Every structure is written in C-alpha cells, then in structure tokens.
Amino acid sequence: MRVLLVEDSPRLQRSLGAALRKSGYAVDIAGDGEQGLWLAETNSYDAVVLDIMLPKLDGLSVVRQLRAKGRDTHILLLTAKDTVDDRVRGLADGADDYLVKPFALEELLARVHALCRRTYGGKSTSICVAGLELNTSSKTVKRGEHIVDLLPREYRLLEYLAARTGQVVTRTEIETHIYDDLATPMSNVVDSAICALRKKIGNERIRTRRGLGYIFG
C-alpha cells in the first residue's frame, strides 16, 4: 500500500514516515501544500495523510482541489483545531477522516489502515482466500492452525495481492503500492519479494503470467 504524508514539521515527517514504513507502507513525503497537491495529482495513493496548517497551500485547499479534479483518494486530515466547525468543514470539503493533534501513533496507523481497506472495498478485518486467513487488524496470516511468519512488507504484498484475488497484478502496480525508493527500473525487488512470499505460503498460490504480472488465488 502506498501512502502520501503531507506535513511541514521535520520531526513529524521523520517519526510518522518511519512508523508507516515499519508497518510496511511505501511512503512519499511532502513538506508543503503545493508539493503535496502535485504528488497527489500525479501518483496513485491508497491514502493521503494531510496536515491542515501547511505553507504555500493549506490542507483544506488541497482537499478541495483534489476533489474538484475528480481524485477520490482517501484522505486523513491532521488538525490542531479541535472544534466542531473545523471538523465539519474538513469533512464537507471531501476529507474521509480526521485526527486531532496530539494523537497516539497507533491510532494514526489504525486509521490509515482503515482507509486503505476502503480503497479495495473491504470492511471486514479478515480475508480468507486460497487456504489462508489474513487478519488485517493484527496483520497476521494463518494457514490452517499455523501462523505464517511474514515480514511487514511481505505481509503488505500478500494483502495487496489478496485484495485483488483472481486479477492480474502488474510489476508496476506492486512497485507503486508496496515500494518507494527500493524499486528502480532495473531492480529485481519485486521478483525477490514474490519468491520469498512463495516460499512461505506455497508456490501454487501466486501464479506468474509471463509479460503481464502475477495472479493470486
């Protein structure tokens, strides 16, 4: 899953970016509203974490412009203003959720994950497919009664493939939604990740469509 963080505080950029990456997300970071708007318009994100108080262009203006251009990416607003009017205005402009500063890091991660689930039409915290059970809340995978030991990014890759069961998922889509600066045109990071995942869940669950991509299920 790929997330855009738009936040002007270097401290929050570092802490939130590190926490999101540790949870397995690919993360792009912008330090002002204009850069955030440009990134959100030119890339495909599963969620955007957007501070309201930003230099050059405030967060609410970013939301309005994205919605006016038909971009339906799920947006979590970060606000230091805990008044009903501010929250209502943000939601009315097109934001999907809000979080008031200061907040617990665990709550932000939970809200981002909930927005990413919405992207693929999932509300349940359990995905059962191909003999596996994914718990999207605890980020665990079971095969029968046994827990499959996955690294965070391996889990994210599996969850992304499982959300698109039966569909061809291209290398580019995986690079876009799971990786950030780790993937380059000459990189084999996707091939390596698929190989590692197959070893843990079984080769038969991920099929290769040569020249097209991968099919899970």
mmCIF file of C-alpha atoms in Angstrom:
data_model
loop_
_atom_site.group_PDB
_atom_site.id
_atom_site.type_symbol
_atom_site.label_atom_id
_atom_site.label_comp_id
_atom_site.label_asym_id
_atom_site.label_seq_id
_atom_site.Cartn_x
_atom_site.Cartn_y
_atom_site.Cartn_z
ATOM 1 C CA MET A 1 0.000 0.000 0.000
ATOM 2 C CA ARG A 2 1.283 3.472 -0.882
ATOM 3 C CA VAL A 3 0.694 6.489 1.358
ATOM 4 C CA LEU A 4 1.385 10.191 0.854
ATOM 5 C CA LEU A 5 2.301 12.145 4.002
ATOM 6 C CA VAL A 6 1.958 15.932 3.697
ATOM 7 C CA GLU A 7 3.383 17.531 6.823
ATOM 8 C CA ASP A 8 5.666 20.554 7.266
ATOM 9 C CA SER A 9 7.165 19.538 10.615
ATOM 10 C CA PRO A 10 10.511 17.741 10.023
ATOM 11 C CA ARG A 11 10.060 15.921 13.339
ATOM 12 C CA LEU A 12 6.665 14.529 12.347
ATOM 13 C CA GLN A 13 7.920 13.749 8.842
ATOM 14 C CA ARG A 14 10.619 11.569 10.365
ATOM 15 C CA SER A 15 8.519 9.879 13.055
ATOM 16 C CA LEU A 16 5.365 9.290 11.012
ATOM 17 C CA GLY A 17 7.298 8.305 7.895
ATOM 18 C CA ALA A 18 9.361 5.789 9.870
ATOM 19 C CA ALA A 19 6.273 4.335 11.575
ATOM 20 C CA LEU A 20 4.400 3.948 8.300
ATOM 21 C CA ARG A 21 7.373 2.293 6.606
ATOM 22 C CA LYS A 22 7.894 -0.017 9.590
ATOM 23 C CA SER A 23 4.254 -1.071 9.139
ATOM 24 C CA GLY A 24 5.036 -1.992 5.539
ATOM 25 C CA TYR A 25 3.745 1.039 3.628
ATOM 26 C CA ALA A 26 5.532 2.718 0.747
ATOM 27 C CA VAL A 27 5.658 6.394 1.755
ATOM 28 C CA ASP A 28 6.140 9.645 -0.156
ATOM 29 C CA ILE A 29 6.580 12.829 1.881
ATOM 30 C CA ALA A 30 5.793 16.451 1.004
ATOM 31 C CA GLY A 31 6.604 19.459 3.172
ATOM 32 C CA ASP A 32 4.068 21.962 1.824
ATOM 33 C CA GLY A 33 0.612 22.015 0.269
ATOM 34 C CA GLU A 34 1.717 22.760 -3.290
ATOM 35 C CA GLN A 35 4.126 19.832 -3.388
ATOM 36 C CA GLY A 36 1.523 17.600 -1.725
ATOM 37 C CA LEU A 37 -1.106 18.556 -4.294
ATOM 38 C CA TRP A 38 1.290 17.873 -7.172
ATOM 39 C CA LEU A 39 2.229 14.444 -5.816
ATOM 40 C CA ALA A 40 -1.413 13.514 -5.154
ATOM 41 C CA GLU A 41 -2.366 14.531 -8.685
ATOM 42 C CA THR A 42 0.472 12.687 -10.421
ATOM 43 C CA ASN A 43 0.616 9.442 -8.410
ATOM 44 C CA SER A 44 -1.773 6.740 -7.258
ATOM 45 C CA TYR A 45 -2.060 6.520 -3.459
ATOM 46 C CA ASP A 46 -4.108 4.259 -1.225
ATOM 47 C CA ALA A 47 -4.343 7.035 1.374
ATOM 48 C CA VAL A 48 -3.151 10.588 1.995
ATOM 49 C CA VAL A 49 -2.259 11.851 5.472
ATOM 50 C CA LEU A 50 -2.643 15.621 5.204
ATOM 51 C CA ASP A 51 -1.943 18.330 7.768
ATOM 52 C CA ILE A 52 -4.339 21.298 7.599
ATOM 53 C CA MET A 53 -1.818 24.007 8.532
ATOM 54 C CA LEU A 54 0.706 23.949 5.682
ATOM 55 C CA PRO A 55 2.887 26.539 3.943
ATOM 56 C CA LYS A 56 2.090 27.684 0.369
ATOM 57 C CA LEU A 57 -1.307 25.927 0.268
ATOM 58 C CA ASP A 58 -3.354 24.835 3.282
ATOM 59 C CA GLY A 59 -4.659 21.295 3.637
ATOM 60 C CA LEU A 60 -8.326 22.138 3.094
ATOM 61 C CA SER A 61 -7.471 23.842 -0.200
ATOM 62 C CA VAL A 62 -5.558 20.718 -1.226
ATOM 63 C CA VAL A 63 -8.624 18.584 -0.466
ATOM 64 C CA ARG A 64 -10.954 20.881 -2.413
ATOM 65 C CA GLN A 65 -8.694 20.964 -5.477
ATOM 66 C CA LEU A 66 -8.221 17.184 -5.495
ATOM 67 C CA ARG A 67 -11.958 16.569 -5.254
ATOM 68 C CA ALA A 68 -12.694 19.200 -7.915
ATOM 69 C CA LYS A 69 -10.376 17.324 -10.274
ATOM 70 C CA GLY A 70 -12.097 14.016 -9.564
ATOM 71 C CA ARG A 71 -9.367 12.463 -7.404
ATOM 72 C CA ASP A 72 -11.064 10.138 -4.922
ATOM 73 C CA THR A 73 -8.039 9.048 -2.880
ATOM 74 C CA HIS A 74 -8.980 8.590 0.786
ATOM 75 C CA ILE A 75 -7.711 11.492 2.914
ATOM 76 C CA LEU A 76 -6.958 11.640 6.637
ATOM 77 C CA LEU A 77 -6.692 15.215 7.908
ATOM 78 C CA LEU A 78 -4.372 16.116 10.767
ATOM 79 C CA THR A 79 -5.566 19.159 12.670
ATOM 80 C CA ALA A 80 -4.545 21.036 15.786
ATOM 81 C CA LYS A 81 -8.034 22.573 15.912
ATOM 82 C CA ASP A 82 -10.453 20.547 17.986
ATOM 83 C CA THR A 83 -13.677 22.433 17.229
ATOM 84 C CA VAL A 84 -16.818 21.025 15.651
ATOM 85 C CA ASP A 85 -16.831 23.673 12.909
ATOM 86 C CA ASP A 86 -13.286 22.827 11.803
ATOM 87 C CA ARG A 87 -14.001 19.106 11.711
ATOM 88 C CA VAL A 88 -17.274 19.570 9.830
ATOM 89 C CA ARG A 89 -15.607 21.893 7.306
ATOM 90 C CA GLY A 90 -12.860 19.378 6.617
ATOM 91 C CA LEU A 91 -15.309 16.533 6.061
ATOM 92 C CA ALA A 92 -17.579 18.749 3.952
ATOM 93 C CA ASP A 93 -14.635 19.665 1.712
ATOM 94 C CA GLY A 94 -14.149 15.984 0.950
ATOM 95 C CA ALA A 95 -11.852 14.529 3.609
ATOM 96 C CA ASP A 96 -12.668 10.999 4.751
ATOM 97 C CA ASP A 97 -11.447 11.184 8.344
ATOM 98 C CA TYR A 98 -9.626 13.482 10.740
ATOM 99 C CA LEU A 99 -7.280 13.167 13.686
ATOM 100 C CA VAL A 100 -6.667 15.893 16.258
ATOM 101 C CA LYS A 101 -3.106 16.627 17.373
ATOM 102 C CA PRO A 102 -1.589 15.382 19.603
ATOM 103 C CA PHE A 103 -2.558 11.812 18.745
ATOM 104 C CA ALA A 104 -1.330 8.325 19.528
ATOM 105 C CA LEU A 105 0.788 6.842 16.751
ATOM 106 C CA GLU A 106 -1.166 3.578 16.996
ATOM 107 C CA GLU A 107 -4.409 5.434 16.279
ATOM 108 C CA LEU A 108 -2.978 7.098 13.175
ATOM 109 C CA LEU A 109 -1.765 3.735 11.845
ATOM 110 C CA ALA A 110 -5.176 2.187 12.542
ATOM 111 C CA ARG A 111 -6.998 4.981 10.707
ATOM 112 C CA VAL A 112 -4.638 4.815 7.723
ATOM 113 C CA HIS A 113 -5.152 1.077 7.538
ATOM 114 C CA ALA A 114 -8.941 1.502 7.660
ATOM 115 C CA LEU A 115 -8.798 3.976 4.768
ATOM 116 C CA CYS A 116 -6.605 1.605 2.737
ATOM 117 C CA ARG A 117 -9.135 -1.191 3.318
ATOM 118 C CA ARG A 118 -11.856 1.054 1.910
ATOM 119 C CA THR A 119 -9.806 1.531 -1.256
ATOM 120 C CA TYR A 120 -10.336 -2.136 -2.098
ATOM 121 C CA GLY A 121 -13.919 -2.345 -0.844
ATOM 122 C CA GLY A 122 -13.073 -4.277 2.295
ATOM 123 C CA LYS A 123 -14.688 -3.607 5.664
ATOM 124 C CA SER A 124 -14.053 -6.955 7.301
ATOM 125 C CA THR A 125 -10.791 -7.416 9.183
ATOM 126 C CA SER A 126 -10.493 -10.957 7.830
ATOM 127 C CA ILE A 127 -9.646 -12.106 4.306
ATOM 128 C CA CYS A 128 -9.985 -15.833 3.663
ATOM 129 C CA VAL A 129 -8.615 -16.963 0.312
ATOM 130 C CA ALA A 130 -6.549 -19.826 -1.138
ATOM 131 C CA GLY A 131 -6.446 -21.652 2.185
ATOM 132 C CA LEU A 132 -5.047 -18.626 4.013
ATOM 133 C CA GLU A 133 -6.666 -16.334 6.572
ATOM 134 C CA LEU A 134 -5.368 -12.770 6.724
ATOM 135 C CA ASN A 135 -6.263 -10.679 9.744
ATOM 136 C CA THR A 136 -5.897 -7.101 8.528
ATOM 137 C CA SER A 137 -6.161 -5.742 12.056
ATOM 138 C CA SER A 138 -3.379 -7.772 13.662
ATOM 139 C CA LYS A 139 -1.536 -8.135 10.322
ATOM 140 C CA THR A 140 -1.162 -11.870 10.787
ATOM 141 C CA VAL A 141 -1.615 -14.766 8.387
ATOM 142 C CA LYS A 142 -2.726 -18.287 9.257
ATOM 143 C CA ARG A 143 -2.518 -21.415 7.158
ATOM 144 C CA GLY A 144 -4.826 -23.842 8.929
ATOM 145 C CA GLU A 145 -3.913 -23.526 12.596
ATOM 146 C CA HIS A 146 -0.386 -22.327 11.937
ATOM 147 C CA ILE A 147 0.805 -18.706 11.850
ATOM 148 C CA VAL A 148 2.834 -17.839 8.753
ATOM 149 C CA ASP A 149 5.826 -15.732 9.800
ATOM 150 C CA LEU A 150 5.957 -12.757 7.407
ATOM 151 C CA LEU A 151 7.999 -9.586 7.440
ATOM 152 C CA PRO A 152 5.877 -6.375 7.420
ATOM 153 C CA ARG A 153 6.480 -5.672 3.739
ATOM 154 C CA GLU A 154 5.819 -9.322 2.846
ATOM 155 C CA TYR A 155 2.512 -9.057 4.653
ATOM 156 C CA ARG A 156 1.611 -5.870 2.778
ATOM 157 C CA LEU A 157 2.429 -7.518 -0.525
ATOM 158 C CA LEU A 158 0.264 -10.523 0.341
ATOM 159 C CA GLU A 159 -2.613 -8.307 1.496
ATOM 160 C CA TYR A 160 -2.415 -6.291 -1.726
ATOM 161 C CA LEU A 161 -2.471 -9.431 -3.862
ATOM 162 C CA ALA A 162 -5.277 -10.960 -1.781
ATOM 163 C CA ALA A 163 -7.393 -7.814 -2.173
ATOM 164 C CA ARG A 164 -7.158 -8.369 -5.936
ATOM 165 C CA THR A 165 -7.604 -12.138 -5.956
ATOM 166 C CA GLY A 166 -8.048 -13.544 -9.457
ATOM 167 C CA GLN A 167 -6.819 -10.369 -11.155
ATOM 168 C CA VAL A 168 -3.523 -9.840 -12.956
ATOM 169 C CA VAL A 169 -1.384 -7.519 -10.835
ATOM 170 C CA THR A 170 1.485 -5.967 -12.763
ATOM 171 C CA ARG A 171 5.015 -5.398 -11.509
ATOM 172 C CA THR A 172 4.455 -1.655 -11.883
ATOM 173 C CA GLU A 173 1.373 -1.773 -9.645
ATOM 174 C CA ILE A 174 3.299 -3.682 -6.991
ATOM 175 C CA GLU A 175 6.224 -1.247 -7.195
ATOM 176 C CA THR A 176 3.830 1.696 -6.925
ATOM 177 C CA HIS A 177 1.775 0.451 -3.997
ATOM 178 C CA ILE A 178 4.271 -1.544 -1.955
ATOM 179 C CA TYR A 179 7.667 0.030 -2.540
ATOM 180 C CA ASP A 180 9.054 3.535 -2.778
ATOM 181 C CA ASP A 181 12.755 4.213 -3.338
ATOM 182 C CA LEU A 182 13.613 0.496 -3.226
ATOM 183 C CA ALA A 183 12.249 -0.156 -6.709
ATOM 184 C CA THR A 184 14.051 1.070 -9.812
ATOM 185 C CA PRO A 185 13.558 0.123 -13.474
ATOM 186 C CA MET A 186 16.482 -2.335 -13.255
ATOM 187 C CA SER A 187 15.628 -3.598 -9.756
ATOM 188 C CA ASN A 188 14.560 -7.164 -9.045
ATOM 189 C CA VAL A 189 12.970 -6.221 -5.719
ATOM 190 C CA VAL A 190 9.506 -7.388 -6.832
ATOM 191 C CA ASP A 191 10.800 -10.722 -8.137
ATOM 192 C CA SER A 192 12.706 -11.286 -4.898
ATOM 193 C CA ALA A 193 9.668 -10.422 -2.787
ATOM 194 C CA ILE A 194 7.384 -12.734 -4.761
ATOM 195 C CA CYS A 195 9.955 -15.533 -4.472
ATOM 196 C CA ALA A 196 10.253 -15.065 -0.693
ATOM 197 C CA LEU A 197 6.482 -14.959 -0.275
ATOM 198 C CA ARG A 198 6.008 -18.129 -2.342
ATOM 199 C CA LYS A 199 8.432 -19.984 -0.079
ATOM 200 C CA LYS A 200 6.340 -19.080 2.947
ATOM 201 C CA ILE A 201 2.791 -19.548 1.645
ATOM 202 C CA GLY A 202 3.312 -22.098 -1.162
ATOM 203 C CA ASN A 203 4.302 -21.683 -4.803
ATOM 204 C CA GLU A 204 0.858 -22.620 -6.110
ATOM 205 C CA ARG A 205 -0.872 -19.588 -4.574
ATOM 206 C CA ILE A 206 0.890 -16.994 -6.739
ATOM 207 C CA ARG A 207 0.948 -17.678 -10.473
ATOM 208 C CA THR A 208 3.065 -15.796 -12.985
ATOM 209 C CA ARG A 209 1.507 -14.504 -16.200
ATOM 210 C CA ARG A 210 4.614 -14.002 -18.278
ATOM 211 C CA GLY A 211 4.899 -10.471 -19.599
ATOM 212 C CA LEU A 212 1.832 -9.372 -17.618
ATOM 213 C CA GLY A 213 2.252 -9.900 -13.886
ATOM 214 C CA TYR A 214 1.006 -12.130 -11.093
ATOM 215 C CA ILE A 215 -2.304 -13.698 -10.110
ATOM 216 C CA PHE A 216 -3.076 -14.673 -6.529
ATOM 217 C CA GLY A 217 -5.593 -17.330 -5.559
#
